[in-house]
Tab-separated table of C-alpha atoms in Angstrom:
chain	number	residue	atom	x	y	z
A	1	MET	CA	1.839	33.709	-45.490
A	2	PRO	CA	-1.025	33.640	-42.568
A	3	PRO	CA	-1.322	35.574	-40.003
A	4	PRO	CA	0.814	35.089	-36.389
A	5	PHE	CA	-2.113	34.602	-35.080
A	6	ILE	CA	-3.049	31.458	-37.062
A	7	ARG	CA	0.648	30.726	-37.021
A	8	PHE	CA	0.236	30.019	-33.460
A	9	LEU	CA	-2.980	28.480	-33.925
A	10	ARG	CA	-1.576	26.065	-35.742
A	11	PHE	CA	1.785	25.295	-34.209
A	12	THR	CA	-0.108	24.717	-30.814
A	13	GLY	CA	-2.687	22.626	-32.575
A	14	ARG	CA	-0.042	20.517	-33.805
A	15	LEU	CA	2.184	21.000	-30.171
A	16	LEU	CA	-1.295	19.244	-29.105
A	17	ALA	CA	-1.514	16.495	-31.029
A	18	ALA	CA	1.986	15.204	-30.669
A	19	THR	CA	1.520	15.299	-26.735
A	20	ALA	CA	-1.792	13.641	-27.152
A	21	ALA	CA	-0.328	10.732	-29.499
A	22	ALA	CA	2.722	10.723	-27.033
A	23	VAL	CA	0.611	10.131	-23.766
A	24	ALA	CA	-1.323	7.801	-25.937
A	25	VAL	CA	1.936	6.014	-26.801
A	26	VAL	CA	3.012	5.630	-22.726
A	27	VAL	CA	-0.919	4.202	-21.938
A	28	LEU	CA	-0.793	1.680	-24.378
A	29	PHE	CA	2.852	0.371	-23.109
A	30	LEU	CA	1.615	0.576	-19.456
A	31	ALA	CA	-1.770	-1.409	-20.487
A	32	LEU	CA	0.463	-3.875	-22.025
A	33	ILE	CA	3.159	-4.119	-18.955
A	34	VAL	CA	-0.118	-5.211	-17.172
A	35	ALA	CA	-1.471	-7.629	-19.512
A	36	THR	CA	2.170	-9.425	-19.853
A	37	ASP	CA	2.915	-9.139	-16.178
A	38	GLY	CA	6.190	-7.214	-16.917
A	39	ALA	CA	7.403	-9.958	-19.027
A	40	GLY	CA	10.752	-9.658	-19.918
A	41	SER	CA	11.847	-6.874	-17.879
A	42	GLY	CA	8.968	-5.061	-19.840
A	43	LEU	CA	11.031	-5.623	-22.830
A	44	ALA	CA	7.581	-7.637	-24.405
A	45	ALA	CA	5.559	-4.754	-23.919
A	46	TRP	CA	7.422	-2.006	-24.947
A	47	PHE	CA	8.693	-3.595	-28.317
A	48	THR	CA	4.700	-4.231	-29.411
A	49	THR	CA	3.951	-0.471	-27.911
A	50	VAL	CA	6.889	0.316	-30.484
A	51	ALA	CA	5.982	-1.666	-33.601
A	52	ILE	CA	2.481	-0.746	-33.035
A	53	ALA	CA	2.977	3.153	-32.139
A	54	VAL	CA	5.198	3.064	-35.694
A	55	VAL	CA	2.451	1.701	-38.174
A	56	ALA	CA	0.164	3.913	-36.407
A	57	ALA	CA	2.544	6.932	-37.333
A	58	MET	CA	2.947	5.651	-41.122
A	59	TRP	CA	-0.576	5.693	-41.493
A	60	ARG	CA	-1.091	8.970	-40.441
A	61	GLY	CA	1.442	10.465	-42.304
A	62	ARG	CA	0.651	8.557	-45.762
A	63	ARG	CA	-1.002	11.375	-47.601
A	64	ARG	CA	2.091	13.584	-46.780
A	65	SER	CA	5.351	14.831	-48.632
A	66	TRP	CA	8.098	13.039	-47.775
A	67	PRO	CA	9.703	15.779	-45.232
A	68	ALA	CA	5.974	16.083	-43.528
A	69	ARG	CA	5.966	12.197	-43.357
A	70	LEU	CA	8.415	11.906	-40.469
A	71	VAL	CA	6.363	14.702	-37.976
A	72	PRO	CA	3.831	11.801	-36.506
A	73	PHE	CA	7.129	9.475	-35.878
A	74	LEU	CA	8.970	12.080	-33.799
A	75	PRO	CA	6.190	11.485	-30.536
A	76	VAL	CA	6.818	7.590	-31.098
A	77	LEU	CA	10.361	8.478	-30.253
A	78	VAL	CA	9.845	10.418	-27.209
A	79	ALA	CA	7.357	8.050	-25.988
A	80	ALA	CA	9.860	5.137	-26.911
A	81	ALA	CA	12.115	7.000	-25.145
A	82	LEU	CA	10.489	7.748	-22.054
A	83	THR	CA	8.846	4.170	-21.855
A	84	LEU	CA	12.441	2.510	-22.534
A	85	SER	CA	13.691	3.961	-19.180
A	86	VAL	CA	11.299	1.615	-17.350
A	87	CYS	CA	12.762	-1.313	-18.878
A	88	VAL	CA	16.220	-0.617	-17.528
A	89	PRO	CA	17.407	-1.553	-14.021
A	90	THR	CA	19.402	1.466	-12.244
A	91	VAL	CA	20.517	-1.129	-9.318
A	92	SER	CA	21.841	-4.823	-9.212
A	93	THR	CA	19.366	-7.643	-10.090
A	94	THR	CA	21.196	-9.502	-7.572
A	95	ARG	CA	20.529	-9.061	-4.072
A	96	HIS	CA	22.794	-7.561	-1.771
A	97	TYR	CA	22.093	-7.710	1.559
A	98	PRO	CA	22.542	-5.024	4.560
A	99	ALA	CA	26.191	-4.538	6.052
A	100	ALA	CA	26.582	-6.286	9.076
A	101	LEU	CA	25.456	-4.657	12.671
A	102	SER	CA	28.485	-2.979	14.619
A	103	PHE	CA	26.435	-3.715	17.836
A	104	VAL	CA	25.510	-7.380	17.890
A	105	THR	CA	26.594	-10.464	15.761
A	106	THR	CA	24.354	-11.782	12.966
A	107	GLU	CA	24.132	-15.514	12.933
A	108	HIS	CA	22.068	-17.874	9.871
A	109	MET	CA	19.913	-20.423	11.162
A	110	ARG	CA	18.486	-22.927	9.100
A	111	LEU	CA	14.797	-23.463	9.832
A	112	SER	CA	12.738	-26.812	9.113
A	113	THR	CA	10.508	-25.191	6.983
A	114	GLY	CA	13.339	-24.324	4.655
A	115	SER	CA	13.685	-20.722	5.371
A	116	ARG	CA	17.057	-19.339	6.439
A	117	VAL	CA	16.673	-16.364	8.914
A	118	ALA	CA	19.442	-13.909	10.127
A	119	VAL	CA	19.342	-14.605	13.977
A	120	TYR	CA	20.522	-11.728	16.767
A	121	HIS	CA	21.022	-12.943	20.331
A	122	TYR	CA	21.315	-10.284	23.403
A	123	PRO	CA	22.227	-12.604	26.675
A	124	PRO	CA	21.051	-11.092	29.730
A	125	THR	CA	22.858	-8.449	31.211
A	126	GLY	CA	22.670	-5.963	33.985
A	127	SER	CA	22.487	-7.070	38.084
A	128	GLY	CA	19.270	-8.141	38.330
A	129	PRO	CA	17.616	-11.566	38.308
A	130	ARG	CA	18.143	-13.547	34.780
A	131	ARG	CA	15.097	-14.833	33.199
A	132	PRO	CA	15.003	-18.581	33.001
A	133	VAL	CA	13.344	-18.439	29.791
A	134	PRO	CA	14.016	-17.185	26.462
A	135	LEU	CA	11.781	-13.960	24.834
A	136	VAL	CA	11.865	-14.122	20.508
A	137	TYR	CA	11.048	-10.714	19.190
A	138	LEU	CA	8.989	-11.136	15.719
A	139	ASN	CA	9.145	-7.577	14.250
A	140	GLY	CA	6.801	-5.870	12.069
A	141	GLY	CA	6.574	-5.412	8.122
A	142	PRO	CA	5.813	-7.583	7.162
A	143	VAL	CA	9.610	-8.441	5.262
A	144	ARG	CA	11.874	-6.006	6.664
A	145	GLY	CA	14.642	-6.084	8.312
A	146	ILE	CA	14.676	-4.995	12.347
A	147	SER	CA	15.301	-1.223	12.672
A	148	VAL	CA	18.061	-0.811	14.889
A	149	LEU	CA	15.357	1.382	17.131
A	150	ASP	CA	13.661	-2.440	17.635
A	151	HIS	CA	17.445	-3.521	18.390
A	152	ARG	CA	18.026	-0.529	21.195
A	153	PHE	CA	14.371	-1.849	22.784
A	154	LEU	CA	15.757	-5.197	22.888
A	155	GLN	CA	19.121	-4.527	24.245
A	156	ARG	CA	17.228	-2.521	27.173
A	157	LEU	CA	14.817	-5.807	27.545
A	158	ALA	CA	18.056	-7.722	28.028
A	159	GLY	CA	19.219	-5.702	30.481
A	160	GLN	CA	16.627	-6.468	32.232
A	161	GLY	CA	17.436	-10.275	32.552
A	162	TYR	CA	15.720	-11.133	29.405
A	163	ASP	CA	17.951	-13.774	27.110
A	164	VAL	CA	16.354	-11.549	23.810
A	165	TYR	CA	16.736	-13.226	21.083
A	166	ALA	CA	15.148	-11.886	17.201
A	167	TYR	CA	15.313	-12.926	13.680
A	168	GLU	CA	14.556	-11.658	10.809
A	169	GLN	CA	11.430	-12.747	9.026
A	170	ALA	CA	12.366	-14.845	5.548
A	171	GLY	CA	12.540	-12.465	2.727
A	172	GLY	CA	13.626	-9.403	5.309
A	173	GLY	CA	16.745	-8.307	5.972
A	174	ARG	CA	19.629	-10.469	6.463
A	175	SER	CA	17.341	-13.455	5.856
A	176	ASP	CA	17.953	-15.308	2.749
A	177	LEU	CA	15.303	-14.870	-0.179
A	178	LEU	CA	12.314	-17.000	-0.700
A	179	PRO	CA	10.956	-17.878	-3.748
A	180	MET	CA	8.157	-15.556	-4.397
A	181	ASP	CA	5.001	-18.233	-4.584
A	182	GLN	CA	5.903	-19.322	-0.954
A	183	TYR	CA	5.838	-15.943	1.073
A	184	SER	CA	2.152	-16.785	3.239
A	185	ILE	CA	0.774	-16.216	6.529
A	186	THR	CA	0.862	-19.810	6.816
A	187	ARG	CA	4.826	-20.078	5.922
A	188	SER	CA	5.480	-16.792	8.434
A	189	VAL	CA	3.521	-19.100	11.447
A	190	HIS	CA	5.688	-22.182	11.035
A	191	ASP	CA	9.058	-20.565	10.551
A	192	LEU	CA	7.924	-19.006	14.334
A	193	GLY	CA	7.309	-22.449	15.170
A	194	ALA	CA	10.494	-23.959	13.973
A	195	PHE	CA	12.524	-20.940	15.296
A	196	VAL	CA	11.005	-21.522	18.642
A	197	ASP	CA	11.970	-25.756	18.129
A	198	GLU	CA	15.148	-25.071	16.598
A	199	LEU	CA	16.237	-22.867	19.622
A	200	GLY	CA	15.996	-25.924	22.099
A	201	LYS	CA	15.875	-24.325	24.989
A	202	GLY	CA	11.826	-25.479	25.947
A	203	ARG	CA	8.714	-22.903	25.815
A	204	ALA	CA	9.660	-19.761	24.887
A	205	ASP	CA	7.645	-15.852	25.537
A	206	VAL	CA	7.019	-14.421	21.824
A	207	LEU	CA	6.752	-10.202	21.434
A	208	GLY	CA	5.109	-9.955	18.097
A	209	PHE	CA	4.814	-6.152	16.976
A	210	SER	CA	2.410	-4.795	13.892
A	211	SER	CA	2.723	-7.940	11.420
A	212	GLY	CA	4.661	-9.486	13.602
A	213	ALA	CA	1.624	-9.538	16.219
A	214	VAL	CA	-0.220	-10.918	13.420
A	215	VAL	CA	2.540	-14.034	13.264
A	216	LEU	CA	1.867	-14.468	16.899
A	217	THR	CA	-2.032	-13.878	16.656
A	218	ARG	CA	-2.192	-16.861	14.115
A	219	ALA	CA	0.326	-18.620	16.271
A	220	LEU	CA	-1.517	-18.748	18.993
A	221	ALA	CA	-4.367	-20.514	17.222
A	222	ASP	CA	-2.025	-23.384	16.112
A	223	PRO	CA	-2.350	-25.616	18.731
A	224	ALA	CA	1.024	-27.349	17.332
A	225	ILE	CA	3.006	-24.430	17.973
A	226	ALA	CA	0.774	-22.746	21.145
A	227	GLY	CA	2.147	-25.519	22.566
A	228	HIS	CA	5.388	-24.302	22.580
A	229	LEU	CA	5.092	-20.712	23.706
A	230	ARG	CA	4.818	-20.081	27.170
A	231	ARG	CA	3.430	-16.419	27.021
A	232	ALA	CA	2.698	-14.188	24.113
A	233	VAL	CA	2.822	-10.449	23.751
A	234	ILE	CA	0.646	-8.760	20.876
A	235	ALA	CA	1.343	-4.701	20.006
A	236	GLU	CA	-0.354	-3.339	17.946
A	237	PRO	CA	-1.163	-6.390	15.758
A	238	GLY	CA	-2.878	-5.722	12.261
A	239	PRO	CA	-5.154	-8.112	10.312
A	240	MET	CA	-5.441	-11.397	11.953
A	241	ASP	CA	-7.404	-13.178	9.067
A	242	GLY	CA	-9.459	-12.192	5.901
A	243	PRO	CA	-12.592	-11.619	7.656
A	244	THR	CA	-10.962	-9.269	10.030
A	245	ALA	CA	-9.297	-7.229	7.125
A	246	ARG	CA	-11.998	-6.385	5.592
A	247	ILE	CA	-13.268	-4.632	8.259
A	248	ALA	CA	-13.097	-0.812	7.524
A	249	GLY	CA	-12.956	1.060	11.296
A	250	GLN	CA	-11.721	3.854	12.956
A	251	LYS	CA	-8.080	4.305	14.070
A	252	GLY	CA	-6.606	5.441	17.565
A	253	ARG	CA	-5.849	9.139	17.999
A	254	PRO	CA	-4.296	11.511	15.152
A	255	SER	CA	-1.340	10.371	14.119
A	256	ALA	CA	1.759	12.727	12.468
A	257	ARG	CA	0.546	11.323	9.217
A	258	GLY	CA	0.032	14.498	6.684
A	259	ILE	CA	1.842	16.968	8.998
A	260	ALA	CA	5.350	15.641	9.526
A	261	PRO	CA	8.129	17.053	7.055
A	262	ALA	CA	8.230	14.672	4.282
A	263	MET	CA	11.278	11.808	4.407
A	264	THR	CA	14.526	13.272	3.322
A	265	GLY	CA	16.474	11.076	1.135
A	266	PRO	CA	17.038	8.851	-2.164
A	267	ARG	CA	13.576	7.292	-3.244
A	268	SER	CA	13.537	4.696	-5.891
A	269	THR	CA	10.355	6.210	-6.729
A	270	HIS	CA	11.844	9.272	-8.365
A	271	VAL	CA	13.174	6.526	-11.079
A	272	PRO	CA	10.569	5.782	-13.523
A	273	ARG	CA	10.935	1.778	-13.457
A	274	TYR	CA	10.070	1.424	-9.519
A	275	ALA	CA	7.473	3.955	-9.959
A	276	VAL	CA	5.903	2.177	-12.359
A	277	GLY	CA	6.758	-1.357	-10.809
A	278	PHE	CA	5.943	-0.255	-7.551
A	279	GLY	CA	2.996	1.300	-8.334
A	280	LEU	CA	1.227	-1.390	-10.051
A	281	MET	CA	1.714	-3.486	-7.848
A	282	ARG	CA	0.298	-1.394	-4.833
A	283	LEU	CA	-2.288	-1.081	-7.087
A	284	GLY	CA	-2.522	-4.846	-7.324
A	285	LEU	CA	-2.436	-4.381	-11.563
A	286	LEU	CA	0.745	-5.922	-11.481
A	287	ASP	CA	1.549	-9.562	-9.675
A	288	PRO	CA	4.557	-9.446	-6.676
A	289	ASP	CA	5.670	-12.405	-8.982
A	290	ASN	CA	6.098	-10.382	-12.503
A	291	GLY	CA	8.299	-10.311	-14.863
A	292	LEU	CA	9.109	-6.254	-14.616
A	293	ILE	CA	10.963	-6.409	-11.207
A	294	GLY	CA	12.223	-9.218	-10.004
A	295	GLN	CA	12.540	-9.426	-6.023
A	296	ALA	CA	16.059	-9.205	-5.171
A	297	GLU	CA	16.314	-5.936	-7.664
A	298	GLY	CA	13.219	-4.587	-5.639
A	299	ASP	CA	14.901	-5.204	-2.793
A	300	ASN	CA	17.856	-3.561	-3.312
A	301	ALA	CA	15.744	0.217	-4.960
A	302	PHE	CA	13.465	0.437	-2.126
A	303	THR	CA	14.632	3.034	0.041
A	304	ALA	CA	12.996	4.140	3.403
A	305	ALA	CA	12.125	7.393	2.138
A	306	ASP	CA	9.729	5.475	-0.068
A	307	LEU	CA	7.983	4.316	3.024
A	308	GLY	CA	6.914	8.250	3.320
A	309	SER	CA	3.775	8.962	5.325
A	310	ASP	CA	3.665	5.214	6.296
A	311	THR	CA	6.304	6.125	9.068
A	312	ALA	CA	4.453	9.361	10.465
A	313	SER	CA	1.964	7.381	10.630
A	314	ALA	CA	3.257	5.513	13.418
A	315	TYR	CA	3.888	8.375	15.783
A	316	CYS	CA	1.614	10.704	17.603
A	317	ALA	CA	0.941	14.049	15.908
A	318	ARG	CA	2.534	15.890	18.897
A	319	ASP	CA	5.673	13.820	17.250
A	320	ALA	CA	5.323	15.375	13.854
A	321	HIS	CA	8.730	17.728	14.109
A	322	ARG	CA	10.861	15.426	16.092
A	323	ILE	CA	9.852	11.724	14.275
A	324	PRO	CA	13.429	9.596	15.151
A	325	VAL	CA	15.841	8.389	12.349
A	326	GLU	CA	14.402	4.488	12.573
A	327	ASP	CA	17.135	2.932	10.712
A	328	THR	CA	20.338	3.821	8.966
A	329	SER	CA	20.308	3.660	4.844
A	330	GLU	CA	22.808	0.979	5.463
A	331	ASN	CA	20.857	-1.472	7.913
A	332	PHE	CA	17.239	-0.453	6.450
A	333	SER	CA	15.696	-3.415	4.105
A	334	PHE	CA	12.203	-3.823	2.876
A	335	SER	CA	10.605	-6.306	0.497
A	336	ALA	CA	7.517	-4.500	-0.890
A	337	ALA	CA	7.005	-7.284	-3.452
A	338	ALA	CA	7.018	-9.711	-0.833
A	339	SER	CA	4.730	-8.149	1.526
A	340	LEU	CA	2.198	-7.252	-0.303
A	341	ARG	CA	2.474	-11.723	-1.269
A	342	ILE	CA	2.048	-11.969	2.372
A	343	GLN	CA	-0.860	-9.278	3.428
A	344	GLN	CA	-2.301	-10.797	0.097
A	345	THR	CA	-2.747	-13.923	1.699
A	346	ILE	CA	-3.921	-12.814	5.000
A	347	LYS	CA	-7.094	-11.313	3.285
A	348	ASP	CA	-7.818	-14.395	1.510
A	349	SER	CA	-7.587	-16.480	4.341
A	350	ALA	CA	-10.666	-17.714	6.181
A	351	SER	CA	-11.432	-17.046	9.940
A	352	ILE	CA	-9.046	-18.098	12.444
A	353	THR	CA	-11.853	-17.026	15.215
A	354	PRO	CA	-13.162	-20.970	16.037
A	355	ARG	CA	-9.466	-22.035	16.781
A	356	LEU	CA	-8.180	-19.164	18.223
A	357	ARG	CA	-11.239	-19.626	20.688
A	358	HIS	CA	-9.612	-22.587	22.329
A	359	SER	CA	-6.133	-21.078	22.826
A	360	ARG	CA	-4.714	-21.280	26.258
A	361	THR	CA	-1.527	-19.537	26.032
A	362	PRO	CA	-1.260	-16.374	28.431
A	363	ALA	CA	-1.508	-13.593	26.391
A	364	MET	CA	-1.283	-9.334	26.818
A	365	LEU	CA	-2.320	-7.030	24.218
A	366	MET	CA	-0.787	-3.526	23.944
A	367	ILE	CA	-2.676	-0.588	22.023
A	368	ALA	CA	-0.894	3.254	21.103
A	369	GLU	CA	-3.106	6.035	21.921
A	370	CYS	CA	-2.486	7.341	18.354
A	371	SER	CA	-2.625	3.668	16.676
A	372	SER	CA	-2.478	3.866	13.071
A	373	GLN	CA	-3.910	0.154	12.866
A	374	VAL	CA	-7.911	0.182	12.312
A	375	ARG	CA	-9.300	-0.043	15.808
A	376	GLN	CA	-11.333	-3.595	15.171
A	377	TRP	CA	-8.317	-5.454	13.932
A	378	GLU	CA	-6.951	-4.561	17.912
A	379	THR	CA	-10.377	-5.379	19.755
A	380	THR	CA	-10.908	-8.419	17.413
A	381	VAL	CA	-8.082	-9.869	18.751
A	382	LEU	CA	-9.436	-9.353	22.231
A	383	ALA	CA	-12.978	-10.301	21.872
A	384	ASP	CA	-11.840	-13.782	20.065
A	385	ASN	CA	-9.081	-15.456	22.349
A	386	PRO	CA	-9.771	-16.199	25.742
A	387	ALA	CA	-6.494	-16.298	26.976
A	388	ILE	CA	-5.758	-12.892	27.074
A	389	LYS	CA	-5.410	-11.673	30.691
A	390	ARG	CA	-4.529	-8.376	30.139
A	391	THR	CA	-4.741	-5.516	27.614
A	392	GLN	CA	-2.625	-2.044	28.242
A	393	TYR	CA	-3.641	0.796	26.540
A	394	MET	CA	-0.121	2.517	25.861
A	395	PRO	CA	-1.240	6.311	26.238
A	396	GLY	CA	0.765	9.623	24.203
A	397	VAL	CA	2.564	6.643	21.538
A	398	GLY	CA	1.949	6.108	18.040
A	399	HIS	CA	1.842	2.785	16.527
A	400	HIS	CA	5.996	2.330	16.627
A	401	MET	CA	5.326	2.094	20.567
A	402	TRP	CA	9.336	1.859	21.905
A	403	ASN	CA	10.544	4.472	19.597
A	404	GLY	CA	13.933	6.538	21.427
A	405	LEU	CA	11.648	9.598	22.585
A	406	ASP	CA	11.002	10.595	26.178
A	407	ASP	CA	10.133	7.743	28.568
A	408	ASN	CA	8.327	5.412	25.797
A	409	ASP	CA	11.099	2.598	26.079
A	410	GLN	CA	10.947	2.427	29.794
A	411	ARG	CA	6.980	2.213	29.778
A	412	ALA	CA	6.609	-0.167	27.433
A	413	ALA	CA	9.930	-2.409	28.840
A	414	ALA	CA	8.099	-1.877	32.146
A	415	VAL	CA	4.003	-3.434	31.124
A	416	ILE	CA	6.030	-6.029	28.853
A	417	THR	CA	8.194	-6.887	31.612
A	418	ALA	CA	5.414	-7.076	34.341
A	419	PHE	CA	3.205	-9.854	32.010
A	420	LEU	CA	5.958	-11.828	31.603
A	421	GLN	CA	6.753	-12.127	35.320
A	422	ASP	CA	3.250	-12.544	36.222
A	423	GLU	CA	3.375	-9.599	38.270
A	424	PRO	CA	0.924	-6.479	38.785
A	425	ALA	CA	0.225	-4.529	35.405
A	426	PRO	CA	1.658	-0.512	35.219
A	427	LEU	CA	-1.495	0.564	33.553
A	428	PRO	CA	-5.389	0.002	34.050
A	429	ASP	CA	-6.121	-3.422	32.814
A	430	TYR	CA	-8.078	-1.712	29.712
A	431	PRO	CA	-10.194	-2.432	27.540
A	432	THR	CA	-11.603	-5.306	28.433
A	433	ARG	CA	-14.023	-7.295	26.182
A	434	ALA	CA	-17.012	-5.799	28.274
A	435	ASP	CA	-15.247	-2.411	27.608
A	436	ILE	CA	-15.111	-3.023	23.646
A	437	PRO	CA	-18.390	-1.091	22.432
A	438	ALA	CA	-17.475	1.921	24.771
A	439	PHE	CA	-13.969	1.872	23.691
A	440	LEU	CA	-14.615	1.885	19.925
A	441	ARG	CA	-17.189	4.749	20.535
A	442	SER	CA	-15.004	6.839	22.195
A	443	HIS	CA	-12.577	6.366	19.099
A	444	LYS	CA	-14.897	7.966	16.600
């Protein structure tokens, strides 16, 4: 009998060989998932992988005695079990929409574009004057439900006499899903125009936040839609077109990203199926309209905790340990696949600058001090849109400027109200177009 040390080395060698074989099977499976675009919920890749692995195990054991021939199959069995978990849904594959909100009625509107969207109406309240022009809110995401924090802010605006309407863009929240190939930034812009038309209240003021601000910016470059808008508030916009999306610039003052406590709650990415699916989609290796995870299943699976540090990046570093809960688990909704699809259509789009330079709709740009957006995404809008009448640089807030902390909601509402009523701005008009070079230098 060999000495114990030799037996240990042999055992270790066999263990490493078995582990390497299992890893090779998993890598082959992932490669086939990408090659087949997840066909058949991943089963096409799984059956092919197992067949190849079994043939390889038979080849490796061909010269061994009968019991020893089974040894190469052990890592195959382990890897087959692990990879099979990627092929089995753990949530419903039929869309389960968020429950109704207790404080506002959810209505649905069929737009002329074919989209069926969830609509929320906050009629004017308070003792002040009633504003005759409706105010439409476009939330961020893209393809995310309107958060409870946003709903509270809209209630504040209604309390100042505004007739506030908000709709969740197609695929988001309680709005109906679209076929994946119909999601695009162009569809989102046309949906805005169709929504304002459907309201039947004449021209509307529009407040667009984050990706909603991108939709609004592009709408301002479309005369057929811009003609239905009275005033526009562009708050913390993302990249407005392909050339802007390729800008790699600096961001605002430090955000809470990386220093805030980790978000609590269940994560779909702790489940192998969704970790693989969402991970490969984010890396661009799996098409949003893939055969592994359907749109409805992905929407059902994705949780607020899956956003991870993205939420923290919307708050200043000073607020890292008091980031508010933006949503309830019942209200949260985000379509990762549709969102990636729309973002890709922005990246693939041509410059809108030539059309935006003809914009005549009075607009205001809002920029947060601790913005997680690339500064040039924001300053490009300012430089290319001659109809931007004022810019309000919001101190002490991050990307999510109305967030229920301190007096942030009050300050944001004051800035928006002053512009919509053509009253003096609460803050200096900064940066102006002439200030852009110095503004960017000061944020390096």
